[in-house]
């Protein structure tokens, strides 16, 4: 007789190894496309655990897929194919000690300011516990863990999506650390990222300015044009820029200048339309300044298609598991960090996440909540969006940092290697694993998830946003 292992129990018994993995990644933060140690650590672990590892997914040297499958006893059925999406990239400039005051470990160093040390490890832990359960119960099927690089500004999954690695999945599980336990039913905007490179003519800025054609003038005029364009776009459009090259000495008319743009909008047709208008502004600036404009597509991602059936399933599992219990020490640590956040954060949380006035006063929110974002479009973007157009994807958020902390700030790093982050990560692993088990056990439930997805895709088929010649950087992986 086989005994059924509940994935949550297995995760409780085996949590130390996952906490150690998340802490190791936290302690060695690597930014986009350079996740050498983090990817190697996870791939080696999965290989040792019996998964088959394939590197270079999507042409990215720090991307890998770990697959494990079990055929039915008579070899007749393959069972469902379920994916788990992991990430492990850090952010530049967010180095931070494991303390409740803002203090860098290394000035301008990297830090896990979006909690991806927890994100990747939590998804890996979920895949591991489902493997244990499948093995113990003899349940046929395939599980895949995807080590996805460069979520921050690189869109690793979009290259992986173009390569077709998600095509035959029945669904995929994904979670993101945050300050509430909830499942998302809303969307997030898509994005195109471009470099605009202007080429002019150099001259002595004092002696012969009339002979020069300033590339920097073109960048500045382009930015002015964009700032007028803002008035005439839809509400959820966001246009951000950074001047990445502005010339050298002020007494030299610069013959080269560069500006980096993010063009965000909700639906793919909106992103395409606003991008065309941005390119027109760049060309106008080039015409005004008699310079040449080179448009270089850097990366992009599509908006998120959320799956309500998966969200409901995860909410049921969360209700079964109950809230995350935080200790008084963890509450006190979180309260100390909360106090240091800018005024206005609480108001922002109330309006964006639907939290009450009492809730925003709590240091940590361990309770379970239904979706808070149905019908809403978040104005950030994620490369999970592209996976969500290929297979149904769960959008789970668990409490890994204090209530008033926002992603991409020091408070996230300060909590990412504490009991708070660890509890949120293990909780997410349990929710994803138990939900996956439900889908293995109940084909009708999986069918419901698929049917919702297929209805969405029938209306608007997926088009990968990357131009054919847009490739990820080909960094040599020094540890492979
Ligand atoms: Zn993130």
Short mmCIF file of C-alpha atoms and ligand atoms in Angstrom, two decimals:
data_model
loop_
_atom_site.label_atom_id
_atom_site.label_comp_id
_atom_site.label_asym_id
_atom_site.label_seq_id
_atom_site.Cartn_x
_atom_site.Cartn_y
_atom_site.Cartn_z
CA UNK A 1 0.00 0.00 0.00
CA UNK A 2 1.34 3.41 -0.89
CA UNK A 3 0.99 6.26 1.52
CA UNK A 4 0.21 9.67 0.08
CA UNK A 5 2.81 12.27 0.93
CA UNK A 6 1.27 15.66 1.30
CA UNK A 7 3.62 18.06 -0.44
CA UNK A 8 3.23 20.60 2.36
CA UNK A 9 4.46 18.10 4.95
CA UNK A 10 7.39 17.14 2.76
CA UNK A 11 8.28 20.82 2.34
CA UNK A 12 8.14 21.37 6.09
CA UNK A 13 10.49 18.46 6.71
CA UNK A 14 12.91 19.51 3.98
CA UNK A 15 12.85 23.28 4.25
CA UNK A 16 16.42 23.77 5.51
CA UNK A 17 18.03 22.95 2.17
CA UNK A 18 15.79 25.42 0.33
CA UNK A 19 16.34 28.17 2.88
CA UNK A 20 20.10 27.62 2.51
CA UNK A 21 19.82 27.85 -1.28
CA UNK A 22 17.81 31.11 -1.13
CA UNK A 23 20.30 32.57 1.36
CA UNK A 24 23.27 31.62 -0.82
CA UNK A 25 21.70 33.38 -3.80
CA UNK A 26 20.88 36.41 -1.59
CA UNK A 27 24.53 36.51 -0.47
CA UNK A 28 25.87 36.48 -4.01
CA UNK A 29 23.52 38.77 -5.96
CA UNK A 30 24.00 38.58 -9.72
CA UNK A 31 22.31 40.98 -12.16
CA UNK A 32 20.60 40.21 -15.47
CA UNK A 33 22.38 37.86 -17.87
CA UNK A 34 25.14 37.24 -15.31
CA UNK A 35 23.40 34.75 -13.00
CA UNK A 36 26.30 32.29 -13.25
CA UNK A 37 26.56 31.05 -9.67
CA UNK A 38 22.81 31.12 -9.03
CA UNK A 39 21.91 29.15 -12.17
CA UNK A 40 24.69 26.62 -11.56
CA UNK A 41 23.66 26.12 -7.93
CA UNK A 42 20.05 25.36 -8.88
CA UNK A 43 20.83 23.26 -11.97
CA UNK A 44 23.32 21.11 -10.02
CA UNK A 45 20.79 20.60 -7.25
CA UNK A 46 18.11 19.48 -9.72
CA UNK A 47 20.50 17.17 -11.55
CA UNK A 48 21.46 15.52 -8.29
CA UNK A 49 17.77 15.13 -7.46
CA UNK A 50 17.23 13.12 -10.64
CA UNK A 51 16.00 15.82 -13.03
CA UNK A 52 17.36 15.99 -16.57
CA UNK A 53 18.94 19.42 -17.07
CA UNK A 54 19.13 21.22 -20.42
CA UNK A 55 21.11 24.47 -20.61
CA UNK A 56 21.05 27.41 -23.07
CA UNK A 57 17.27 27.60 -23.33
CA UNK A 58 16.32 30.51 -25.60
CA UNK A 59 20.00 30.93 -26.49
CA UNK A 60 20.74 32.24 -22.97
CA UNK A 61 23.77 30.78 -21.22
CA UNK A 62 22.26 31.21 -17.72
CA UNK A 63 18.87 29.66 -18.62
CA UNK A 64 18.09 26.01 -18.01
CA UNK A 65 15.23 23.54 -17.85
CA UNK A 66 15.13 20.64 -15.36
CA UNK A 67 12.67 17.89 -16.29
CA UNK A 68 11.45 14.82 -14.44
CA UNK A 69 8.78 12.45 -15.67
CA UNK A 70 7.01 9.30 -14.65
CA UNK A 71 5.16 7.06 -17.05
CA UNK A 72 2.08 5.13 -15.95
CA UNK A 73 2.76 1.53 -14.91
CA UNK A 74 1.66 0.08 -18.25
CA UNK A 75 3.41 2.84 -20.19
CA UNK A 76 0.12 3.88 -21.77
CA UNK A 77 -0.33 7.39 -20.45
CA UNK A 78 2.02 10.34 -20.30
CA UNK A 79 0.00 12.40 -17.79
CA UNK A 80 -0.07 16.20 -17.56
CA UNK A 81 2.99 18.39 -18.14
CA UNK A 82 3.30 21.08 -15.50
CA UNK A 83 5.94 23.81 -15.33
CA UNK A 84 7.36 25.87 -12.46
CA UNK A 85 8.91 29.23 -13.34
CA UNK A 86 11.93 30.37 -11.33
CA UNK A 87 14.05 33.54 -11.43
CA UNK A 88 17.32 34.45 -9.74
CA UNK A 89 18.49 37.85 -10.99
CA UNK A 90 19.26 40.73 -8.62
CA UNK A 91 19.17 44.52 -9.12
CA UNK A 92 22.10 46.91 -9.43
CA UNK A 93 22.63 49.51 -6.71
CA UNK A 94 20.47 47.77 -4.09
CA UNK A 95 23.18 46.25 -1.93
CA UNK A 96 21.82 46.09 1.63
CA UNK A 97 22.74 44.44 4.91
CA UNK A 98 20.39 42.11 6.72
CA UNK A 99 19.41 44.88 9.15
CA UNK A 100 16.44 47.23 9.66
CA UNK A 101 18.29 50.39 8.58
CA UNK A 102 19.39 51.28 5.07
CA UNK A 103 23.08 50.35 4.86
CA UNK A 104 24.82 48.79 1.87
CA UNK A 105 27.13 45.78 2.15
CA UNK A 106 29.02 47.23 -0.78
CA UNK A 107 28.53 50.80 -2.03
CA UNK A 108 26.59 50.66 -5.35
CA UNK A 109 26.72 46.87 -5.20
CA UNK A 110 23.93 44.56 -6.32
CA UNK A 111 21.11 43.31 -4.10
CA UNK A 112 18.02 41.10 -4.24
CA UNK A 113 15.62 44.04 -4.28
CA UNK A 114 12.82 42.09 -5.93
CA UNK A 115 13.20 38.93 -3.83
CA UNK A 116 14.14 36.68 -6.76
CA UNK A 117 16.36 34.60 -4.45
CA UNK A 118 13.05 33.52 -2.87
CA UNK A 119 11.12 33.42 -6.14
CA UNK A 120 13.40 30.93 -7.87
CA UNK A 121 14.02 28.76 -4.84
CA UNK A 122 10.33 28.62 -3.90
CA UNK A 123 9.39 27.41 -7.39
CA UNK A 124 12.21 24.85 -7.33
CA UNK A 125 11.08 23.59 -3.92
CA UNK A 126 7.52 23.21 -5.23
CA UNK A 127 8.76 21.16 -8.21
CA UNK A 128 10.80 18.95 -5.87
CA UNK A 129 7.88 18.22 -3.56
CA UNK A 130 5.56 17.38 -6.49
CA UNK A 131 8.22 14.96 -7.78
CA UNK A 132 8.26 13.26 -4.37
CA UNK A 133 4.49 13.00 -4.38
CA UNK A 134 4.35 11.63 -7.94
CA UNK A 135 7.01 9.05 -7.15
CA UNK A 136 5.30 7.95 -3.95
CA UNK A 137 1.82 7.71 -5.47
CA UNK A 138 2.93 6.42 -8.88
CA UNK A 139 1.19 9.34 -10.60
CA UNK A 140 2.17 9.67 -14.25
CA UNK A 141 3.20 13.04 -15.62
CA UNK A 142 6.01 15.47 -16.35
CA UNK A 143 7.28 18.35 -14.24
CA UNK A 144 9.69 20.98 -15.42
CA UNK A 145 11.49 23.65 -13.47
CA UNK A 146 12.65 26.58 -15.60
CA UNK A 147 15.62 28.64 -14.45
CA UNK A 148 14.68 31.96 -16.10
CA UNK A 149 17.33 34.70 -16.20
CA UNK A 150 17.10 38.46 -16.54
CA UNK A 151 13.51 39.14 -15.50
CA UNK A 152 14.69 42.62 -14.54
CA UNK A 153 14.89 44.57 -17.77
CA UNK A 154 16.08 41.69 -19.93
CA UNK A 155 12.98 39.59 -20.52
CA UNK A 156 14.71 36.20 -20.42
CA UNK A 157 11.40 34.31 -20.67
CA UNK A 158 10.50 36.12 -23.90
CA UNK A 159 13.55 34.61 -25.63
CA UNK A 160 12.70 31.24 -24.06
CA UNK A 161 9.10 31.62 -25.29
CA UNK A 162 10.35 32.36 -28.81
CA UNK A 163 12.33 29.12 -28.61
CA UNK A 164 9.13 27.17 -27.93
CA UNK A 165 10.11 25.72 -24.54
CA UNK A 166 6.72 26.41 -22.95
CA UNK A 167 4.66 25.22 -25.93
CA UNK A 168 3.62 21.76 -24.72
CA UNK A 169 2.96 22.59 -21.06
CA UNK A 170 -0.57 22.09 -19.72
CA UNK A 171 0.01 24.99 -17.33
CA UNK A 172 2.76 26.68 -15.33
CA UNK A 173 3.07 27.87 -11.74
CA UNK A 174 4.65 31.16 -10.86
CA UNK A 175 4.83 33.23 -7.68
CA UNK A 176 6.26 36.59 -6.72
CA UNK A 177 7.29 37.75 -3.25
CA UNK A 178 5.24 40.68 -1.96
CA UNK A 179 3.47 41.98 1.14
CA UNK A 180 0.18 40.04 0.95
CA UNK A 181 -0.90 36.44 0.36
CA UNK A 182 -3.12 36.57 -2.68
CA UNK A 183 -3.63 35.34 -6.22
CA UNK A 184 -3.81 37.78 -9.12
CA UNK A 185 -6.72 38.00 -11.50
CA UNK A 186 -5.67 41.28 -13.09
CA UNK A 187 -3.09 42.02 -15.74
CA UNK A 188 0.25 43.80 -16.08
CA UNK A 189 1.24 45.96 -19.03
CA UNK A 190 3.47 44.93 -21.94
CA UNK A 191 6.67 46.79 -22.81
CA UNK A 192 9.05 47.52 -25.68
CA UNK A 193 12.55 48.74 -24.82
CA UNK A 194 14.57 50.70 -27.35
CA UNK A 195 17.90 52.46 -27.59
CA UNK A 196 17.77 55.59 -29.74
CA UNK A 197 21.26 56.38 -31.00
CA UNK A 198 21.81 59.75 -32.66
CA UNK A 199 24.79 60.42 -34.89
CA UNK A 200 25.79 64.03 -35.65
CA UNK A 201 28.96 65.95 -36.47
CA UNK A 202 31.56 67.13 -34.00
CA UNK A 203 32.98 70.65 -33.91
CA UNK A 204 34.63 73.11 -31.49
CA UNK A 205 31.68 74.30 -29.42
CA UNK A 206 33.24 77.76 -28.89
CA UNK A 207 35.12 78.45 -32.13
CA UNK A 208 32.87 76.85 -34.77
CA UNK A 209 29.54 75.71 -33.32
CA UNK A 210 27.84 76.37 -36.70
CA UNK A 211 29.82 73.46 -38.17
CA UNK A 212 28.60 70.97 -35.58
CA UNK A 213 25.38 68.95 -35.50
CA UNK A 214 24.73 67.94 -31.91
CA UNK A 215 23.55 64.41 -31.21
CA UNK A 216 22.78 65.50 -27.65
CA UNK A 217 20.41 68.19 -28.95
CA UNK A 218 18.54 65.42 -30.75
CA UNK A 219 18.23 63.39 -27.53
CA UNK A 220 16.98 66.43 -25.64
CA UNK A 221 14.46 67.37 -28.33
CA UNK A 222 13.26 63.78 -28.50
CA UNK A 223 12.65 63.81 -24.73
CA UNK A 224 10.76 67.12 -25.00
CA UNK A 225 8.61 65.61 -27.75
CA UNK A 226 7.88 62.53 -25.64
CA UNK A 227 6.91 64.69 -22.69
CA UNK A 228 4.24 66.31 -24.91
CA UNK A 229 3.18 62.92 -26.25
CA UNK A 230 2.35 61.81 -22.67
CA UNK A 231 -0.75 64.00 -22.71
CA UNK A 232 -2.24 62.10 -25.65
CA UNK A 233 -1.93 58.45 -24.72
CA UNK A 234 -4.18 56.05 -22.77
CA UNK A 235 -4.10 56.10 -18.95
CA UNK A 236 -2.02 52.98 -18.47
CA UNK A 237 0.72 54.03 -20.90
CA UNK A 238 4.07 54.70 -19.24
CA UNK A 239 7.09 56.22 -20.99
CA UNK A 240 10.43 56.19 -19.14
CA UNK A 241 13.88 57.22 -20.35
CA UNK A 242 17.49 57.50 -19.26
CA UNK A 243 20.18 59.33 -21.21
CA UNK A 244 22.79 56.61 -21.46
CA UNK A 245 25.33 58.66 -23.41
CA UNK A 246 25.36 62.45 -23.56
CA UNK A 247 28.80 63.32 -24.91
CA UNK A 248 32.02 64.21 -23.13
CA UNK A 249 33.40 67.74 -22.71
CA UNK A 250 30.92 70.65 -23.00
CA UNK A 251 33.28 72.47 -25.39
CA UNK A 252 32.95 69.69 -27.96
CA UNK A 253 29.74 69.37 -30.00
CA UNK A 254 28.92 65.67 -29.45
CA UNK A 255 28.61 63.58 -32.59
CA UNK A 256 27.06 60.69 -30.63
CA UNK A 257 24.34 60.52 -27.97
CA UNK A 258 22.04 57.75 -26.82
CA UNK A 259 18.81 57.50 -24.86
CA UNK A 260 17.20 54.30 -23.54
CA UNK A 261 13.40 54.10 -23.54
CA UNK A 262 10.72 51.87 -22.00
CA UNK A 263 7.36 52.07 -23.80
CA UNK A 264 4.68 50.43 -21.68
CA UNK A 265 1.01 49.89 -22.55
CA UNK A 266 -1.55 47.20 -21.91
CA UNK A 267 -2.57 45.19 -24.99
CA UNK A 268 -0.06 44.23 -27.70
CA UNK A 269 -1.70 46.55 -30.25
CA UNK A 270 -1.40 49.47 -27.79
CA UNK A 271 2.29 48.78 -27.21
CA UNK A 272 2.86 48.64 -30.98
CA UNK A 273 0.92 51.85 -31.62
CA UNK A 274 2.64 53.91 -28.91
CA UNK A 275 6.03 52.52 -29.95
CA UNK A 276 5.46 53.76 -33.51
CA UNK A 277 4.60 57.22 -32.22
CA UNK A 278 7.74 57.27 -30.04
CA UNK A 279 9.85 56.33 -33.08
CA UNK A 280 8.23 59.18 -35.05
CA UNK A 281 9.23 61.65 -32.31
CA UNK A 282 12.83 60.34 -32.50
CA UNK A 283 12.88 60.80 -36.26
CA UNK A 284 11.45 64.31 -35.87
CA UNK A 285 14.23 65.18 -33.42
CA UNK A 286 16.81 63.86 -35.91
CA UNK A 287 15.31 65.99 -38.68
CA UNK A 288 15.35 69.13 -36.52
CA UNK A 289 18.99 68.68 -35.63
CA UNK A 290 20.26 67.27 -38.96
CA UNK A 291 21.46 64.13 -37.25
CA UNK A 292 20.83 60.46 -38.05
CA UNK A 293 18.71 58.33 -35.74
CA UNK A 294 19.37 54.63 -35.25
CA UNK A 295 16.56 52.69 -33.54
CA UNK A 296 17.76 49.57 -31.71
CA UNK A 297 15.20 47.20 -30.19
CA UNK A 298 16.62 45.97 -26.88
CA UNK A 299 13.94 43.71 -25.36
CA UNK A 300 10.25 43.55 -24.57
CA UNK A 301 7.46 41.52 -23.04
CA UNK A 302 3.72 41.02 -23.44
CA UNK A 303 0.96 41.82 -20.96
CA UNK A 304 -0.20 39.16 -18.50
CA UNK A 305 -3.23 36.97 -19.19
CA UNK A 306 -4.31 35.86 -15.75
CA UNK A 307 -6.14 32.57 -15.26
CA UNK A 308 -9.04 32.84 -12.83
CA UNK A 309 -9.47 29.06 -12.52
CA UNK A 310 -5.85 28.74 -11.33
CA UNK A 311 -6.28 31.75 -9.03
CA UNK A 312 -9.38 30.18 -7.45
CA UNK A 313 -7.62 26.84 -7.01
CA UNK A 314 -4.68 28.50 -5.27
CA UNK A 315 -6.99 30.51 -3.05
CA UNK A 316 -8.69 27.28 -1.95
CA UNK A 317 -5.29 25.78 -1.14
CA UNK A 318 -4.27 28.88 0.80
CA UNK A 319 -7.46 28.68 2.85
CA UNK A 320 -6.63 25.05 3.67
CA UNK A 321 -3.10 25.96 4.68
CA UNK A 322 -4.21 28.96 6.76
CA UNK A 323 -2.25 32.18 7.33
CA UNK A 324 1.51 32.57 7.71
CA UNK A 325 2.32 32.90 11.40
CA UNK A 326 5.00 35.49 12.13
CA UNK A 327 6.79 35.70 15.49
CA UNK A 328 6.75 38.86 17.67
CA UNK A 329 10.44 39.34 16.76
CA UNK A 330 9.64 39.24 13.05
CA UNK A 331 6.77 41.69 13.58
CA UNK A 332 9.10 44.06 15.46
CA UNK A 333 11.78 43.85 12.76
CA UNK A 334 9.19 44.54 10.06
CA UNK A 335 7.73 47.47 12.03
CA UNK A 336 11.19 49.04 12.25
CA UNK A 337 11.59 48.86 8.47
CA UNK A 338 8.03 50.10 7.86
CA UNK A 339 8.70 53.25 9.88
CA UNK A 340 11.50 54.24 7.51
CA UNK A 341 9.40 54.19 4.36
CA UNK A 342 8.43 57.49 2.75
CA UNK A 343 5.09 59.06 3.71
CA UNK A 344 2.49 58.25 1.09
CA UNK A 345 3.45 54.57 0.86
CA UNK A 346 0.52 53.58 3.05
CA UNK A 347 -1.94 55.54 0.93
CA UNK A 348 -0.48 53.92 -2.21
CA UNK A 349 -0.96 50.45 -0.73
CA UNK A 350 -4.50 51.21 0.29
CA UNK A 351 -5.52 52.27 -3.17
CA UNK A 352 -3.46 49.77 -5.20
CA UNK A 353 -4.01 46.66 -3.11
CA UNK A 354 -7.36 47.47 -1.57
CA UNK A 355 -5.99 47.32 1.99
CA UNK A 356 -7.93 48.91 4.81
CA UNK A 357 -6.58 51.63 7.05
CA UNK A 358 -6.10 49.09 9.87
CA UNK A 359 -4.28 46.65 7.60
CA UNK A 360 -1.67 49.16 6.47
CA UNK A 361 -0.82 49.68 10.14
CA UNK A 362 0.05 45.96 10.57
CA UNK A 363 3.83 45.30 10.29
CA UNK A 364 3.28 42.07 8.32
CA UNK A 365 0.20 40.66 6.62
CA UNK A 366 0.11 36.88 7.08
CA UNK A 367 -3.60 36.39 6.34
CA UNK A 368 -4.98 34.83 3.19
CA UNK A 369 -6.89 37.03 0.78
CA UNK A 370 -8.92 36.48 -2.36
CA UNK A 371 -7.78 38.34 -5.48
CA UNK A 372 -7.47 42.07 -4.92
CA UNK A 373 -6.93 43.10 -8.51
CA UNK A 374 -9.70 41.64 -10.65
CA UNK A 375 -10.21 43.81 -13.74
CA UNK A 376 -7.17 45.96 -12.99
CA UNK A 377 -4.04 46.50 -15.05
CA UNK A 378 -0.79 46.91 -13.13
CA UNK A 379 1.51 49.44 -14.81
CA UNK A 380 4.65 47.40 -14.24
CA UNK A 381 5.61 44.63 -16.65
CA UNK A 382 6.97 41.12 -16.33
CA UNK A 383 8.27 38.55 -18.78
CA UNK A 384 5.89 36.04 -17.17
CA UNK A 385 3.42 37.77 -19.50
CA UNK A 386 4.78 35.96 -22.55
CA UNK A 387 4.50 32.56 -20.87
CA UNK A 388 0.88 33.39 -19.98
CA UNK A 389 0.03 33.64 -23.71
CA UNK A 390 1.43 30.16 -24.36
CA UNK A 391 0.12 28.21 -21.37
CA UNK A 392 -2.12 29.09 -18.39
CA UNK A 393 0.04 30.63 -15.63
CA UNK A 394 -0.72 31.11 -11.94
CA UNK A 395 0.04 34.55 -10.54
CA UNK A 396 0.56 34.01 -6.81
CA UNK A 397 1.91 36.56 -4.35
CA UNK A 398 2.98 35.71 -0.81
CA UNK A 399 4.09 37.83 2.12
CA UNK A 400 7.88 37.96 2.07
CA UNK A 401 8.42 41.54 3.20
CA UNK A 402 6.87 44.21 5.49
CA UNK A 403 3.52 45.83 4.73
CA UNK A 404 4.78 49.25 3.70
CA UNK A 405 7.76 48.10 1.69
CA UNK A 406 7.63 48.28 -2.10
CA UNK A 407 9.54 46.11 -4.56
CA UNK A 408 12.92 47.43 -5.76
CA UNK A 409 13.76 49.10 -2.44
CA UNK A 410 16.25 48.29 0.33
CA UNK A 411 13.53 46.94 2.68
CA UNK A 412 13.05 43.94 0.38
CA UNK A 413 16.74 43.04 0.58
CA UNK A 414 16.74 43.58 4.35
CA UNK A 415 13.97 40.97 4.72
CA UNK A 416 15.02 38.52 2.00
CA UNK A 417 17.36 36.56 4.24
CA UNK A 418 15.24 36.51 7.40
CA UNK A 419 12.53 34.25 8.77
CA UNK A 420 9.98 36.57 7.10
CA UNK A 421 11.28 35.94 3.57
CA UNK A 422 11.84 32.24 4.29
CA UNK A 423 8.27 31.76 5.53
CA UNK A 424 6.78 33.55 2.53
CA UNK A 425 8.89 31.46 0.16
CA UNK A 426 8.00 28.11 1.75
CA UNK A 427 4.34 29.13 1.89
CA UNK A 428 4.40 29.88 -1.86
CA UNK A 429 6.08 26.51 -2.52
CA UNK A 430 3.28 24.76 -0.62
CA UNK A 431 0.50 26.63 -2.41
CA UNK A 432 2.00 25.91 -5.86
CA UNK A 433 2.77 22.27 -5.05
CA UNK A 434 -0.61 21.45 -3.51
CA UNK A 435 -2.36 23.17 -6.43
CA UNK A 436 -0.30 21.18 -8.93
CA UNK A 437 -1.20 17.96 -7.09
CA UNK A 438 -4.90 18.87 -7.38
CA UNK A 439 -4.47 19.21 -11.15
CA UNK A 440 -2.71 15.84 -11.40
CA UNK A 441 -5.49 14.22 -9.38
CA UNK A 442 -8.42 15.96 -11.05
CA UNK A 443 -8.29 16.12 -14.88
CA UNK A 444 -11.60 18.03 -14.97
CA UNK A 445 -10.04 20.83 -12.94
CA UNK A 446 -7.10 21.03 -15.33
CA UNK A 447 -9.55 21.04 -18.22
CA UNK A 448 -11.31 24.04 -16.68
CA UNK A 449 -7.98 25.90 -16.46
CA UNK A 450 -7.19 25.02 -20.09
CA UNK A 451 -10.64 25.97 -21.38
CA UNK A 452 -10.41 29.46 -19.89
CA UNK A 453 -6.97 29.94 -21.43
CA UNK A 454 -7.99 28.62 -24.84
CA UNK A 455 -10.98 30.97 -24.97
CA UNK A 456 -8.66 33.94 -24.32
CA UNK A 457 -6.16 32.88 -26.98
CA UNK A 458 -8.88 32.21 -29.56
CA UNK A 459 -9.79 35.90 -29.42
CA UNK A 460 -6.24 37.20 -29.79
CA UNK A 461 -3.45 34.75 -30.72
CA UNK A 462 0.03 35.19 -29.27
CA UNK A 463 2.66 37.06 -31.23
CA UNK A 464 6.15 37.09 -29.72
CA UNK A 465 7.19 40.76 -29.52
CA UNK A 466 10.89 40.24 -30.35
CA UNK A 467 12.14 41.16 -33.80
CA UNK A 468 13.88 38.16 -35.44
CA UNK A 469 17.32 39.73 -35.16
CA UNK A 470 16.96 40.56 -31.44
CA UNK A 471 19.19 38.13 -29.53
CA UNK A 472 20.13 37.82 -25.84
CA UNK A 473 23.76 38.61 -24.93
CA UNK A 474 25.97 35.60 -25.50
CA UNK A 475 27.85 35.67 -22.18
CA UNK A 476 30.22 32.78 -21.55
CA UNK A 477 29.10 30.85 -18.47
CA UNK A 478 32.34 30.53 -16.47
CA UNK A 479 31.04 27.77 -14.18
CA UNK A 480 29.83 25.30 -16.81
ZN1 LIG B 1 10.49 40.70 -9.51
#
